[in-house]
CSV table of C-alpha atoms in Angstrom, one decimal:
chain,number,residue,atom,x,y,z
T,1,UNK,CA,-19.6,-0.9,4.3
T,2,UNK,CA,-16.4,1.7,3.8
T,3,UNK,CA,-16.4,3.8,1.0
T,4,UNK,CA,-14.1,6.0,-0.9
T,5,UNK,CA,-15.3,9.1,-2.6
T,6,UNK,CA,-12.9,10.6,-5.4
T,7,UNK,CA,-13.3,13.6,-7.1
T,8,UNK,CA,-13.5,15.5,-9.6
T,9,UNK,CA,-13.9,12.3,-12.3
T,10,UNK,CA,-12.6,13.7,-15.1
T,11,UNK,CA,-10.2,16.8,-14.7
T,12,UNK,CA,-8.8,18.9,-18.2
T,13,UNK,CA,-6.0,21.2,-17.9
T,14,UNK,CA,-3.4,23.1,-19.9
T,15,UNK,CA,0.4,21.8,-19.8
T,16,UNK,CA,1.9,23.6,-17.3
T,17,UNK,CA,-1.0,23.9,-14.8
T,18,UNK,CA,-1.5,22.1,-11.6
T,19,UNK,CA,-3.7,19.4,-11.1
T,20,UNK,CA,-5.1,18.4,-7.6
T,21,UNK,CA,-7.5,14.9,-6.7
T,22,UNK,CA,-9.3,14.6,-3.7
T,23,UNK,CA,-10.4,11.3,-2.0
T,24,UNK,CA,-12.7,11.2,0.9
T,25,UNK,CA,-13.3,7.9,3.3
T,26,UNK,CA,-16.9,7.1,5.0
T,27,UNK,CA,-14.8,5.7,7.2
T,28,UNK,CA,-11.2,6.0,9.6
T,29,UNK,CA,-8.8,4.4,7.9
T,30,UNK,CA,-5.3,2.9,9.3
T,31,UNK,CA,-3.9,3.9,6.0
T,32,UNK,CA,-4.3,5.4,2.4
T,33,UNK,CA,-2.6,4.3,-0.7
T,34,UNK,CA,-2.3,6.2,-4.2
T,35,UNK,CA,-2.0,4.4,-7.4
T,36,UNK,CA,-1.2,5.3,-11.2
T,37,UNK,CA,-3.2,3.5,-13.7
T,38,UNK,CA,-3.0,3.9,-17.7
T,39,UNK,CA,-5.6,3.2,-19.9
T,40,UNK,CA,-5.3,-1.0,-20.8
T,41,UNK,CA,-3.1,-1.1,-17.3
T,42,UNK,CA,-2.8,-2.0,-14.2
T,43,UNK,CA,-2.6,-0.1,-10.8
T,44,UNK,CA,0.6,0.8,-10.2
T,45,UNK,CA,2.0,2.1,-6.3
T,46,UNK,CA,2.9,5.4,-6.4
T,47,UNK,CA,2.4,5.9,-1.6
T,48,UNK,CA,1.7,5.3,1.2
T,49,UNK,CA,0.2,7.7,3.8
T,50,UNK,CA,-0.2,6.2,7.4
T,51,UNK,CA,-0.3,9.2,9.8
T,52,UNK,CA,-2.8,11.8,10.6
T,53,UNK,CA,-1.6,14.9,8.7
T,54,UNK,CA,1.1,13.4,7.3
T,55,UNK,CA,2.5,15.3,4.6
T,56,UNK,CA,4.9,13.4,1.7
T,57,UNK,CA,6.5,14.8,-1.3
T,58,UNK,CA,7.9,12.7,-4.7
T,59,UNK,CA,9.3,15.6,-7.2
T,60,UNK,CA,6.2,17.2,-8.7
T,61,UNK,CA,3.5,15.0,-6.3
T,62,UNK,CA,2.3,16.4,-3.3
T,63,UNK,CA,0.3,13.6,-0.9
T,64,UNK,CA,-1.9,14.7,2.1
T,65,UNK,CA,-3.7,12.8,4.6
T,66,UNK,CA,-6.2,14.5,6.6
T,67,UNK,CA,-6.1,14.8,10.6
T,68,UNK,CA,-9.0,12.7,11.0
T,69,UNK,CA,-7.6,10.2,8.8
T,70,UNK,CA,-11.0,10.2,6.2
T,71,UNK,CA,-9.6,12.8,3.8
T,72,UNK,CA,-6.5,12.6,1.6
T,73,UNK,CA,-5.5,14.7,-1.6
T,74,UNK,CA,-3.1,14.4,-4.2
T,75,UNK,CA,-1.8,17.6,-5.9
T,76,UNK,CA,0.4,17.8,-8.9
T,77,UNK,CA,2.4,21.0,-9.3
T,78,UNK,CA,3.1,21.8,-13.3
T,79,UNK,CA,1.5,19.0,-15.0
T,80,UNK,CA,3.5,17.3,-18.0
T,81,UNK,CA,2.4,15.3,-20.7
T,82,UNK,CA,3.7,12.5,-18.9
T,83,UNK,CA,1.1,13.1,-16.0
T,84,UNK,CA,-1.7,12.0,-18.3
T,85,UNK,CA,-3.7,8.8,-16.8
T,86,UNK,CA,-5.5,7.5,-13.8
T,87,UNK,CA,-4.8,8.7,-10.5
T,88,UNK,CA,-6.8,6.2,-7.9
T,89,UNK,CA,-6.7,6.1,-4.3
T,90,UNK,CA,-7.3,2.9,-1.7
T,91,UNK,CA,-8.5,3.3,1.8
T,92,UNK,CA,-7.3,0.2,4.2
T,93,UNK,CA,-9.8,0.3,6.7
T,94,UNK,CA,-8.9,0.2,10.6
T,95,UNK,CA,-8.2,-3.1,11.7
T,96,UNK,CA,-5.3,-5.1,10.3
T,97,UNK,CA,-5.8,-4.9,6.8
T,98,UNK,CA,-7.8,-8.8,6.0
T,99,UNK,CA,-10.1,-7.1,4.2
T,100,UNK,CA,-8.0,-5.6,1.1
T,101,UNK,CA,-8.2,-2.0,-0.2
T,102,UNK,CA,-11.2,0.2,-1.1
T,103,UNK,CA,-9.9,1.9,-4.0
T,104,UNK,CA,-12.5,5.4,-5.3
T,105,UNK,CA,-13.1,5.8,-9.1
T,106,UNK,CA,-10.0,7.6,-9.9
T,107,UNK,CA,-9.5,10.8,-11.1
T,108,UNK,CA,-8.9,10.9,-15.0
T,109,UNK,CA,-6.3,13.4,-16.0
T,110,UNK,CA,-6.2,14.5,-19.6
T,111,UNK,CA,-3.4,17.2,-20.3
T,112,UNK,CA,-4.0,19.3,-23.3
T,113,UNK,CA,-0.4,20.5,-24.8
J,1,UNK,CA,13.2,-9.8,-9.7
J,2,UNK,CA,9.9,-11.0,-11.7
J,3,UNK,CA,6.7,-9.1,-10.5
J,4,UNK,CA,3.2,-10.4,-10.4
J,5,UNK,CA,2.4,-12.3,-13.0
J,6,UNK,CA,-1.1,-13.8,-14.4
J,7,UNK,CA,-2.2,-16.1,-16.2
J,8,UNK,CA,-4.1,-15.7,-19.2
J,9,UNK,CA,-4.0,-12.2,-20.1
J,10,UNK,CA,-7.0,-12.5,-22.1
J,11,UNK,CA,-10.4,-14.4,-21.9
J,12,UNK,CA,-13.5,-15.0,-23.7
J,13,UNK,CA,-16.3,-17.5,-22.3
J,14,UNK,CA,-19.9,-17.5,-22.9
J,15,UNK,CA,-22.5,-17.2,-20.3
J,16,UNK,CA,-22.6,-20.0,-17.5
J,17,UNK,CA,-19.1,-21.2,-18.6
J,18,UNK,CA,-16.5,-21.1,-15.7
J,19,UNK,CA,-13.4,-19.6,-15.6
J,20,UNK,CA,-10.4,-20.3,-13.4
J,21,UNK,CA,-7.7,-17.6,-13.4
J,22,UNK,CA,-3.9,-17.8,-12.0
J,23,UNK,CA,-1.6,-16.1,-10.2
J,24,UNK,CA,2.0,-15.6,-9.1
J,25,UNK,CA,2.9,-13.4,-6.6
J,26,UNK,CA,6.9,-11.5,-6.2
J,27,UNK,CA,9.1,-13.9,-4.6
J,28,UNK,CA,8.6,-13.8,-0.8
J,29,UNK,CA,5.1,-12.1,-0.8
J,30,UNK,CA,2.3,-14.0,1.5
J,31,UNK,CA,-0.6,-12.3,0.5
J,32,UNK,CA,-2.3,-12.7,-3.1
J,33,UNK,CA,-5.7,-10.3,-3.4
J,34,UNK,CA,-7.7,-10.4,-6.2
J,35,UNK,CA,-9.9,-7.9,-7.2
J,36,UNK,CA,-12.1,-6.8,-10.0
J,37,UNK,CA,-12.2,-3.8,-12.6
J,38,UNK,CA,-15.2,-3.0,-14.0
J,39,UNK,CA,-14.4,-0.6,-17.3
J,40,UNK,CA,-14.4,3.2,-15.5
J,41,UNK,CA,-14.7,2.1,-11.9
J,42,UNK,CA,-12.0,1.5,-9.4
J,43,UNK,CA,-10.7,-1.9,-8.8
J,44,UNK,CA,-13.2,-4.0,-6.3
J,45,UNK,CA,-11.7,-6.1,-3.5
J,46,UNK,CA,-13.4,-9.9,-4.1
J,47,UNK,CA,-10.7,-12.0,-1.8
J,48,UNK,CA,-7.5,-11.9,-0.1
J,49,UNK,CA,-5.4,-15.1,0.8
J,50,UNK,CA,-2.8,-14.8,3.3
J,51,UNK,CA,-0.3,-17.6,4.4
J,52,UNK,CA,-2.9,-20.1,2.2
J,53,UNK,CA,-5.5,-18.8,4.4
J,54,UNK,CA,-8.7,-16.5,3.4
J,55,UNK,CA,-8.3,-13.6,5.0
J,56,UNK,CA,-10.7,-11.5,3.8
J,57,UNK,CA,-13.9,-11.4,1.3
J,58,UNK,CA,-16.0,-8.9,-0.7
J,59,UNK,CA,-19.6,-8.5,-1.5
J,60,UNK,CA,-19.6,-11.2,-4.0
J,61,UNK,CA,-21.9,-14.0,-4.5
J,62,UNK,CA,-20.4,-17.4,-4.1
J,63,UNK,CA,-20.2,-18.2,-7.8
J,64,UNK,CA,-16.6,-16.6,-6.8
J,65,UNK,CA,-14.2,-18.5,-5.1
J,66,UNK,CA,-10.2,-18.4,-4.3
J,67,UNK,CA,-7.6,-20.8,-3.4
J,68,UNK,CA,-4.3,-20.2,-2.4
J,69,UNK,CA,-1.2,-22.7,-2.7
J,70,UNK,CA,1.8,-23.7,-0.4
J,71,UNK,CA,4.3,-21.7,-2.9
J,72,UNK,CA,1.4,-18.7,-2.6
J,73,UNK,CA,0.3,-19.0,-5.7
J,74,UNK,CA,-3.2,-18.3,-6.2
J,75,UNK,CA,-6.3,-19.0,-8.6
J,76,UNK,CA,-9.9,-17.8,-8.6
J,77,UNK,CA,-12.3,-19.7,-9.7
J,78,UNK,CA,-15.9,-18.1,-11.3
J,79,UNK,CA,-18.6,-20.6,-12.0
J,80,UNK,CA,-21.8,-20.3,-14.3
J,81,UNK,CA,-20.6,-16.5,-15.8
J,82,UNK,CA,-22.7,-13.7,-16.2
J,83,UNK,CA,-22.7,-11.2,-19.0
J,84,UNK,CA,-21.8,-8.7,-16.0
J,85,UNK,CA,-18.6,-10.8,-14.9
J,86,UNK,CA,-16.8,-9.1,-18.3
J,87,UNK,CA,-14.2,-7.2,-16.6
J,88,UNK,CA,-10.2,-6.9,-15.7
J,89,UNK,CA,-9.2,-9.4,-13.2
J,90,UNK,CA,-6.5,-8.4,-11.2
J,91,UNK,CA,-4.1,-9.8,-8.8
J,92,UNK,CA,-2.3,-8.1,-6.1
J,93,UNK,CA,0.6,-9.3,-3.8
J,94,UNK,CA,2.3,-8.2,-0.6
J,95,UNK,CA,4.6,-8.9,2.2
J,96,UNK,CA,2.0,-8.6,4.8
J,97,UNK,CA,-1.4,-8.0,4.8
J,98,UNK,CA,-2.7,-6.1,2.2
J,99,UNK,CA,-4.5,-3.1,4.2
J,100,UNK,CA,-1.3,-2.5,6.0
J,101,UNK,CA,1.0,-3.2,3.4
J,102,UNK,CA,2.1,-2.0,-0.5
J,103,UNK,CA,0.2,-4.0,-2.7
J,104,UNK,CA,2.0,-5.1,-5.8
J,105,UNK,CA,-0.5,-5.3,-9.2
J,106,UNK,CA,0.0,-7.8,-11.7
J,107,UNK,CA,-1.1,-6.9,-15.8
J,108,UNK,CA,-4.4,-8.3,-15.1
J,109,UNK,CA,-6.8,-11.3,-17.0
J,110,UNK,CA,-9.1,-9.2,-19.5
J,111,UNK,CA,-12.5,-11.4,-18.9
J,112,UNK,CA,-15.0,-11.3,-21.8
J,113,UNK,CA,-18.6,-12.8,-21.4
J,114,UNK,CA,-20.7,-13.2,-24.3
């Protein structure tokens, strides 16, 4: 079955520094989706990527999603404490979406002050 | 508007209990997905009800089951528990189908097996 690869699991940086998550699909997918999640919360939408190579920007966060539609990346530029948690993406695979998301493991971001 | 809400937020049964869990999607929304968080993995897909329809299933054994309602509310149902059922429960709504469409997450059902 599909599977989403995230990495790095754990990532520790300064305040101030960038941060960047990469997610990787065994699969095509029709779309990726990146979520938020706090430790004791739930997922919460941050986008939605749909085309190959699509490029999408929210302030600081920086989404990619790779030409062959398998690769995406998440990149935060000058992290703030206000970063700190869970960033998780979900692969919907090709095919009109019955079967749900994959989601990887998440990237844990801890931001030391 | 009330987002996703579900019902209880948190659970303890003992092993070969079952458990039925509840949930109410945004106004409007068709699809209700539930899926399950096991403490430091990503959420795992288990159903997806569209339009009271199944629509989609995950690798889980048939101790797992779903229903959805005409006013798309949903509940799954979890017979004879397992020590390794213990996780977040959570339900996810959206317009359309969920693969094609921003999925909505409720605050979850914290599921305890002893």
């Amino acid at each position: 079955g599909q599977q989403v690869m995230q990495i790095p699991q754990y990532q520790h940086v300064q305040e101030g520094e960038d941060f960047t998550t990469y997610c990787n699909s065994s699969t095509t997918l029709s779309n990726i989706q990146w979520y938020k999640q706090r430790p004791g919360g739930h997922p919460v939408f941050l986008i939605q990527l749909v085309k190959s190579g699509e490029v999408k920007k929210q302030k600081r966060l920086t989404f990619q999603f790779g030409e062959a539609k398998k690769n995406s990346s998440l990149h935060i530029t000058a992290t703030q404490t206000t970063d700190v948690g869970t960033y998780v993406c979900a692969g919907a695979a090709a095919g009109g979406g019955a079967d749900g998301l994959t989601f990887g493991k998440g990237t844990h971001l801890i931001i030391q002050p | 508007d009330a987002g996703v809400t579900q019902s209880p937020t948190h659970l303890i049964k003992t092993r070969g209990q079952h458990v039925t869990l509840r949930c109410s999607p945004i106004s409007g929304h068709k699809s209700v997905s539930w899926y399950q968080q096991v403490l430091g993995q990503g959420p795992q897909f288990i159903f997806q009800y569209y339009e009271k329809e199944e629509r989609g299933r995950g690798n889980f054994p048939d101790r797992f089951s779903a229903r959805q309602f005409p006013n798309y509310s949903s509940e799954l149902n979890v017979n004879a528990l397992l020590l390794g059922d213990s996780a977040l429960y959570l339900c996810a709504s959206s317009l359309e189908l969920a693969g094609a469409d921003t999925q909505y997450f409720g605050p979850g059902t914290r599921l305890t097996v002893l």
